[in-house]
CSV table of N, CA and C in Angstrom, one decimal:
chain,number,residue,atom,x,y,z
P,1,UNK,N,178.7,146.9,21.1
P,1,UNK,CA,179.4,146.2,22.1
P,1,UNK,C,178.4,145.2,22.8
P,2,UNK,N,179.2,144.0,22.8
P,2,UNK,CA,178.1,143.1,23.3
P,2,UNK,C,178.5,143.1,25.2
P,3,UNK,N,177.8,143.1,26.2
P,3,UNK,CA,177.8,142.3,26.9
P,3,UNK,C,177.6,141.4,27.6
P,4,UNK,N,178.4,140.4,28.7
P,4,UNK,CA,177.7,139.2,28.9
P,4,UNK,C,177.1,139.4,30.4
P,5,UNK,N,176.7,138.2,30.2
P,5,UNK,CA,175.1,138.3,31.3
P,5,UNK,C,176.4,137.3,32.5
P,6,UNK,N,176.4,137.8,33.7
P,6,UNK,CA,176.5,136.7,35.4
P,6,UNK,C,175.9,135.5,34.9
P,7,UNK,N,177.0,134.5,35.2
P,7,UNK,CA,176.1,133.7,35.9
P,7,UNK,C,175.3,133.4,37.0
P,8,UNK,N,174.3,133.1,37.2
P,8,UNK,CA,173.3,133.2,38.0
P,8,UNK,C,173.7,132.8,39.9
P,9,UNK,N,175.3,131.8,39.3
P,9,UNK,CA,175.5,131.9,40.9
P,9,UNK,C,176.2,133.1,41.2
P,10,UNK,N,177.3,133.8,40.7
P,10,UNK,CA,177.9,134.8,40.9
P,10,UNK,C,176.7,135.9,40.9
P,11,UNK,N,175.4,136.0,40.4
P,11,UNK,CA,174.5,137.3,41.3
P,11,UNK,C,174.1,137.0,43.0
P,12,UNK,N,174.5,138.1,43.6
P,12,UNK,CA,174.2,137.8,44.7
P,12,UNK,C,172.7,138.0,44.9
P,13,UNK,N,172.1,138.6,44.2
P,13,UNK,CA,170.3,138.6,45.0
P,13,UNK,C,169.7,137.9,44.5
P,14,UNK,N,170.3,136.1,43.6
P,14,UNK,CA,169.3,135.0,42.8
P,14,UNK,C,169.6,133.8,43.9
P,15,UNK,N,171.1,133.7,45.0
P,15,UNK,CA,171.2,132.5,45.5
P,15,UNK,C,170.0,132.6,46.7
P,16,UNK,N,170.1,131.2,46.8
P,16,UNK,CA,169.3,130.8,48.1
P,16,UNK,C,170.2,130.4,49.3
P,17,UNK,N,171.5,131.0,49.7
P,17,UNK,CA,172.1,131.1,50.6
P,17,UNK,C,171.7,131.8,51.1
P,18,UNK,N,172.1,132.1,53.2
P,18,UNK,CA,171.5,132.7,53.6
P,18,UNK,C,172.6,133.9,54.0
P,19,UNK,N,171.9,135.2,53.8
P,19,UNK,CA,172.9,136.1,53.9
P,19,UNK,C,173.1,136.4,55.0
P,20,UNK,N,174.6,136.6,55.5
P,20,UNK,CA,175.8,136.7,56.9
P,20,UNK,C,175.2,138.5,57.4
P,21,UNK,N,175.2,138.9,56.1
P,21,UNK,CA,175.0,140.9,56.5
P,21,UNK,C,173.5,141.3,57.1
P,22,UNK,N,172.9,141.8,57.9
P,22,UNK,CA,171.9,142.2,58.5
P,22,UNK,C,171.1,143.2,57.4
P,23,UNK,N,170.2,143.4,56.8
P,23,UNK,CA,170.0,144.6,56.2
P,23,UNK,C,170.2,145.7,56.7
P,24,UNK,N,170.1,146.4,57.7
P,24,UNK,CA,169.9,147.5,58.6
P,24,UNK,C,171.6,148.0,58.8
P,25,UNK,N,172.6,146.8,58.2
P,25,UNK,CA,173.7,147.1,58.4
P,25,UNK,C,174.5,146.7,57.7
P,26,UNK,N,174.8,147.4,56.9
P,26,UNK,CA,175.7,146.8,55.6
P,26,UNK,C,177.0,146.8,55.4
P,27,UNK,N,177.4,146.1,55.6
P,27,UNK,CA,179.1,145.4,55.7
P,27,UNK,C,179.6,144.9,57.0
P,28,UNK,N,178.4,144.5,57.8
P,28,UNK,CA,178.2,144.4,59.1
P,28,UNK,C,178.0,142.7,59.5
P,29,UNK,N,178.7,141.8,59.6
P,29,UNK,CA,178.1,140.5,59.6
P,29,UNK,C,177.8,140.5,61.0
P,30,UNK,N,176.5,139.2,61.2
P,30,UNK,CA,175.8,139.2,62.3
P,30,UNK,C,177.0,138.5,63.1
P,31,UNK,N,178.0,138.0,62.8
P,31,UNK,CA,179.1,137.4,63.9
P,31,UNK,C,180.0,138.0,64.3
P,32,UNK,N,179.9,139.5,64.0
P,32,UNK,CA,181.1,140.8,63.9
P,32,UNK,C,180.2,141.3,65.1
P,33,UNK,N,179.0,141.3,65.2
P,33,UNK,CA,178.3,142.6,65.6
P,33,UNK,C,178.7,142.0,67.5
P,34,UNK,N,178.5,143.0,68.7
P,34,UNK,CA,179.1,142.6,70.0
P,34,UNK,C,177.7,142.1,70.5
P,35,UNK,N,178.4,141.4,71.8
P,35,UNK,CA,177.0,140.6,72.0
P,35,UNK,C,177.6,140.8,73.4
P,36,UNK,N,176.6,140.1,74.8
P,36,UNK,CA,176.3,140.1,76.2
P,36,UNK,C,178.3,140.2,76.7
P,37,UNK,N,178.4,139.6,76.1
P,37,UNK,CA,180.7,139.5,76.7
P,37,UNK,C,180.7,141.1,76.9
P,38,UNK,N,180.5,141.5,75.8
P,38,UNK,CA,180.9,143.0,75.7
P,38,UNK,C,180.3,143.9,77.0
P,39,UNK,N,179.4,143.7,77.3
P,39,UNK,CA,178.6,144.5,78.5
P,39,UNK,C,179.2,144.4,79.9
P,40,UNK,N,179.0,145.6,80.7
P,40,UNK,CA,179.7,145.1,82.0
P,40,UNK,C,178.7,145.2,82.9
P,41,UNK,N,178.7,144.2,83.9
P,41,UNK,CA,177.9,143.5,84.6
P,41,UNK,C,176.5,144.8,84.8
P,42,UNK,N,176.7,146.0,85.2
P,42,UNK,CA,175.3,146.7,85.2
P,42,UNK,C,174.2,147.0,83.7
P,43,UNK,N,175.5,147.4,82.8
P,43,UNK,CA,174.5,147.0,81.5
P,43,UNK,C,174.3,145.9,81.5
P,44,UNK,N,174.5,144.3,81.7
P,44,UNK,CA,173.7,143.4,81.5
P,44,UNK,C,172.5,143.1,82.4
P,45,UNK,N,172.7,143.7,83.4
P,45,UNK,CA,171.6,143.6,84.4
P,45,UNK,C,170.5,144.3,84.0
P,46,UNK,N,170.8,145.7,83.6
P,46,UNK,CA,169.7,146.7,82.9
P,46,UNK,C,169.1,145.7,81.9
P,47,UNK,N,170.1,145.3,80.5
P,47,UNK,CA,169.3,144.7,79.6
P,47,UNK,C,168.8,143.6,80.1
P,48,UNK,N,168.5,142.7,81.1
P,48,UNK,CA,167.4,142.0,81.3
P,48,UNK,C,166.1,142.4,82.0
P,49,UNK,N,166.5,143.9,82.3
P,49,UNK,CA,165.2,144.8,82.9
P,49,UNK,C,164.5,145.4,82.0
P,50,UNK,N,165.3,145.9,81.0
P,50,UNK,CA,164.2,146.1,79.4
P,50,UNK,C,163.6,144.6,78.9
P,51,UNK,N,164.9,143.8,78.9
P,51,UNK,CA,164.0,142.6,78.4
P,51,UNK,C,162.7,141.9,78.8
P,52,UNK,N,162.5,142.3,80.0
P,52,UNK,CA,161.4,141.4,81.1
P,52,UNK,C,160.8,142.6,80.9
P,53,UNK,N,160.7,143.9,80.5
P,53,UNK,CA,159.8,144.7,80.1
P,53,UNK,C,159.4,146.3,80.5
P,54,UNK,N,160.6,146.5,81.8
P,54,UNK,CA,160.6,147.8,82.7
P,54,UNK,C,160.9,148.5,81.8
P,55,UNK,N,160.1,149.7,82.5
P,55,UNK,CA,160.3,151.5,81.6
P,55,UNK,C,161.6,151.6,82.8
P,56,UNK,N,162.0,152.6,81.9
P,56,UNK,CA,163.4,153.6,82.6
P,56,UNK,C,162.9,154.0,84.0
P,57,UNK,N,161.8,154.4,84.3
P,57,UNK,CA,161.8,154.5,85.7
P,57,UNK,C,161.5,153.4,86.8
P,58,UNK,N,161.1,152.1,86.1
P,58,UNK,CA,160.8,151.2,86.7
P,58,UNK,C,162.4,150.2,87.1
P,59,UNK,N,163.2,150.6,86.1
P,59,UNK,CA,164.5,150.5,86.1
P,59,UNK,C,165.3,150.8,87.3
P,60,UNK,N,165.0,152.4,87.6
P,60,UNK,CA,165.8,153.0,88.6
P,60,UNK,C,165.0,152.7,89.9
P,61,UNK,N,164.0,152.4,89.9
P,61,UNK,CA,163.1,152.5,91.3
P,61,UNK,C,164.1,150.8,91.7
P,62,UNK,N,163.7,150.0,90.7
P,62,UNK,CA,164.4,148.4,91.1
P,62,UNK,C,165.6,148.4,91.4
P,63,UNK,N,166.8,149.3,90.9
P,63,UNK,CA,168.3,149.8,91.1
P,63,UNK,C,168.5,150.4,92.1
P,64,UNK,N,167.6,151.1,92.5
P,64,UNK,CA,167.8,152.7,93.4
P,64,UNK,C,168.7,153.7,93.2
P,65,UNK,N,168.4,153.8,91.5
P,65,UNK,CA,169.2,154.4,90.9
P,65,UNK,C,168.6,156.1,90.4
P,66,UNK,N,168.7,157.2,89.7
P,66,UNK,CA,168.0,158.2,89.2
P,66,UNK,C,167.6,157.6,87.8
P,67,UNK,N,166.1,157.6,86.8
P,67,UNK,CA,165.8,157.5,85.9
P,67,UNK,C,166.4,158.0,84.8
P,68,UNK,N,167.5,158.8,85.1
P,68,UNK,CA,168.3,159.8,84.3
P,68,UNK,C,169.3,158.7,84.3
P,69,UNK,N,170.3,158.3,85.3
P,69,UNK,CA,171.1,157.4,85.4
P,69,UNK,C,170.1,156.1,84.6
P,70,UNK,N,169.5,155.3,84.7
P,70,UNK,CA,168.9,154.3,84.2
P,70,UNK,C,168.9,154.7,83.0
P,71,UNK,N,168.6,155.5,82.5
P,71,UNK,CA,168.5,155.8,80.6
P,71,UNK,C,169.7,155.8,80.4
P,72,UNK,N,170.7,156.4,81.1
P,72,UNK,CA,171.9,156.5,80.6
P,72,UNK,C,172.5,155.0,80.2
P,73,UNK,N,172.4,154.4,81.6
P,73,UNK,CA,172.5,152.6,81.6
P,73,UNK,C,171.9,152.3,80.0
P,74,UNK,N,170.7,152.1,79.9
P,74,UNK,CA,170.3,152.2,78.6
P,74,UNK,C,171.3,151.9,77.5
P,75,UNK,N,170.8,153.3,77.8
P,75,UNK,CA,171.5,153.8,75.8
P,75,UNK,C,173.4,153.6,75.6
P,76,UNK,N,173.6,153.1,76.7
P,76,UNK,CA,175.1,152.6,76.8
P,76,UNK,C,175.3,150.8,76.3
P,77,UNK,N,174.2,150.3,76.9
P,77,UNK,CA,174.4,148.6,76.6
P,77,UNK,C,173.7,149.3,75.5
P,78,UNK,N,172.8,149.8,74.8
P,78,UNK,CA,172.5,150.0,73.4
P,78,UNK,C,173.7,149.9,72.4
P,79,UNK,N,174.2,151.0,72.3
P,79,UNK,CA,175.1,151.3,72.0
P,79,UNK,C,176.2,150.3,72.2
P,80,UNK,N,176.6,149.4,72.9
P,80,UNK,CA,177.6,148.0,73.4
P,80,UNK,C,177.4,147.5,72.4
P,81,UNK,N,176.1,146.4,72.3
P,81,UNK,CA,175.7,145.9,71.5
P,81,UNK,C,175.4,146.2,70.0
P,82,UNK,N,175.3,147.4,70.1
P,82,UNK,CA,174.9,147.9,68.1
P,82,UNK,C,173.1,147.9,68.0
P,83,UNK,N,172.6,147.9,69.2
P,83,UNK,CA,171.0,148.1,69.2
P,83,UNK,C,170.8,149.3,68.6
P,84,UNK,N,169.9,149.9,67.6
P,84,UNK,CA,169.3,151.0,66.9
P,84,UNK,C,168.0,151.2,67.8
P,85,UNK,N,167.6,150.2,68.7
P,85,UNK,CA,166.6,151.2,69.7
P,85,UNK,C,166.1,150.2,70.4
P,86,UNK,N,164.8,150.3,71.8
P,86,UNK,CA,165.2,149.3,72.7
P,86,UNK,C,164.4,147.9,72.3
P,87,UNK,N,163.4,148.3,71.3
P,87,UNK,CA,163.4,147.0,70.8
P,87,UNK,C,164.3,145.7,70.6
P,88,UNK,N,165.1,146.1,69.9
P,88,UNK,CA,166.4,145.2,69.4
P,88,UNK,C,167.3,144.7,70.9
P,89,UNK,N,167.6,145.8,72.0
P,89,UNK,CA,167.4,145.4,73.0
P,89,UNK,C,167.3,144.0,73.8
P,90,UNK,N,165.5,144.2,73.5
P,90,UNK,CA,164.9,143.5,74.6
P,90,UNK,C,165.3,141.9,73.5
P,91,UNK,N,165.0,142.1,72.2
P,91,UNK,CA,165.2,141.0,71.1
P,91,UNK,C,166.7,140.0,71.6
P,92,UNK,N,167.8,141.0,71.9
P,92,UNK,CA,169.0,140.4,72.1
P,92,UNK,C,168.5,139.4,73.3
P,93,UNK,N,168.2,140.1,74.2
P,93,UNK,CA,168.1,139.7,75.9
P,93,UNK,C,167.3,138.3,75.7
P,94,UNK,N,166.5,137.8,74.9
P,94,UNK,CA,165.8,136.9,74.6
P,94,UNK,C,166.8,136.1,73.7
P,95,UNK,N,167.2,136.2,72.9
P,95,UNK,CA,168.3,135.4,71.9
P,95,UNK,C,169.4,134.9,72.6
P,96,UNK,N,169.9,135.4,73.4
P,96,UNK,CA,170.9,135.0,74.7
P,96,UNK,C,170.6,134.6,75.5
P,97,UNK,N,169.4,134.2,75.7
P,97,UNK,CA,168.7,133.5,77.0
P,97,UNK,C,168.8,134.4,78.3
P,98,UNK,N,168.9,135.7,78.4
P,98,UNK,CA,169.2,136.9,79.6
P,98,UNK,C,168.1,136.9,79.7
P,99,UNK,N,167.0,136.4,79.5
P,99,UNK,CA,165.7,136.8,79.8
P,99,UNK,C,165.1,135.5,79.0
P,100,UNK,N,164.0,134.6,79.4
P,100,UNK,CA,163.6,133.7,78.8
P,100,UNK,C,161.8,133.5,79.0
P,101,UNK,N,161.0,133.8,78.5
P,101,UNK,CA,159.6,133.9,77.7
P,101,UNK,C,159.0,133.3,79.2
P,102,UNK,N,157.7,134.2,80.0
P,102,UNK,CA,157.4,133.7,81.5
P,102,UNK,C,158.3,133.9,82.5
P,103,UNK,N,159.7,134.3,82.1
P,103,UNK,CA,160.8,134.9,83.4
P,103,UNK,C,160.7,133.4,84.0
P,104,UNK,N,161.1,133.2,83.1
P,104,UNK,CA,161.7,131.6,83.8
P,104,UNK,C,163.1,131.6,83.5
């Protein structure tokens, strides 16, 4: 049995378009995933405190919140957003302009 070979545009790993799906997330397009809308006003406040670079307790000291409450803040806009950890985070807070390079 013979069979035939794709053509080279129907393979998806030979085009030079740029792919919509994140690797880390697959069936996930980057214009699906939630962004700063989604957050309510204290998670976005937090993520510009990770973004500009505070630890969880530096967080709560600035909030006058418990460190325990400030992680929670955390891992809730984490989770909002579809962050896998607070890298990605601080990455959003900068791609949305919530935080801008010098805290300007």
């Amino acid at each position: 049995m013979v069979s035939a070979a794709l053509p080279a545009e129907s393979d998806p790993g030979t085009d030079d378009e740029p792919d919509d799906e994140p690797d880390d997330e697959p069936g996930v397009r980057a214009d699906d995933r939630p962004g700063l809308a989604d957050l309510t006003d204290r998670e976005r406040e937090v993520t510009r405190l990770v973004g500009g670079g505070l630890s969880n307790a530096e967080i709560a000291e600035r909030l006058l919140i418990s460190p325990s409450t400030a992680k929670t803040h955390v891992n809730r806009a984490m989770m909002t957003v579809g962050a896998r950890d607070r890298a990605q985070l601080v990455v959003l807070a900068y791609e949305t302009g919530l935080v801008s390079p010098g805290g300007r």
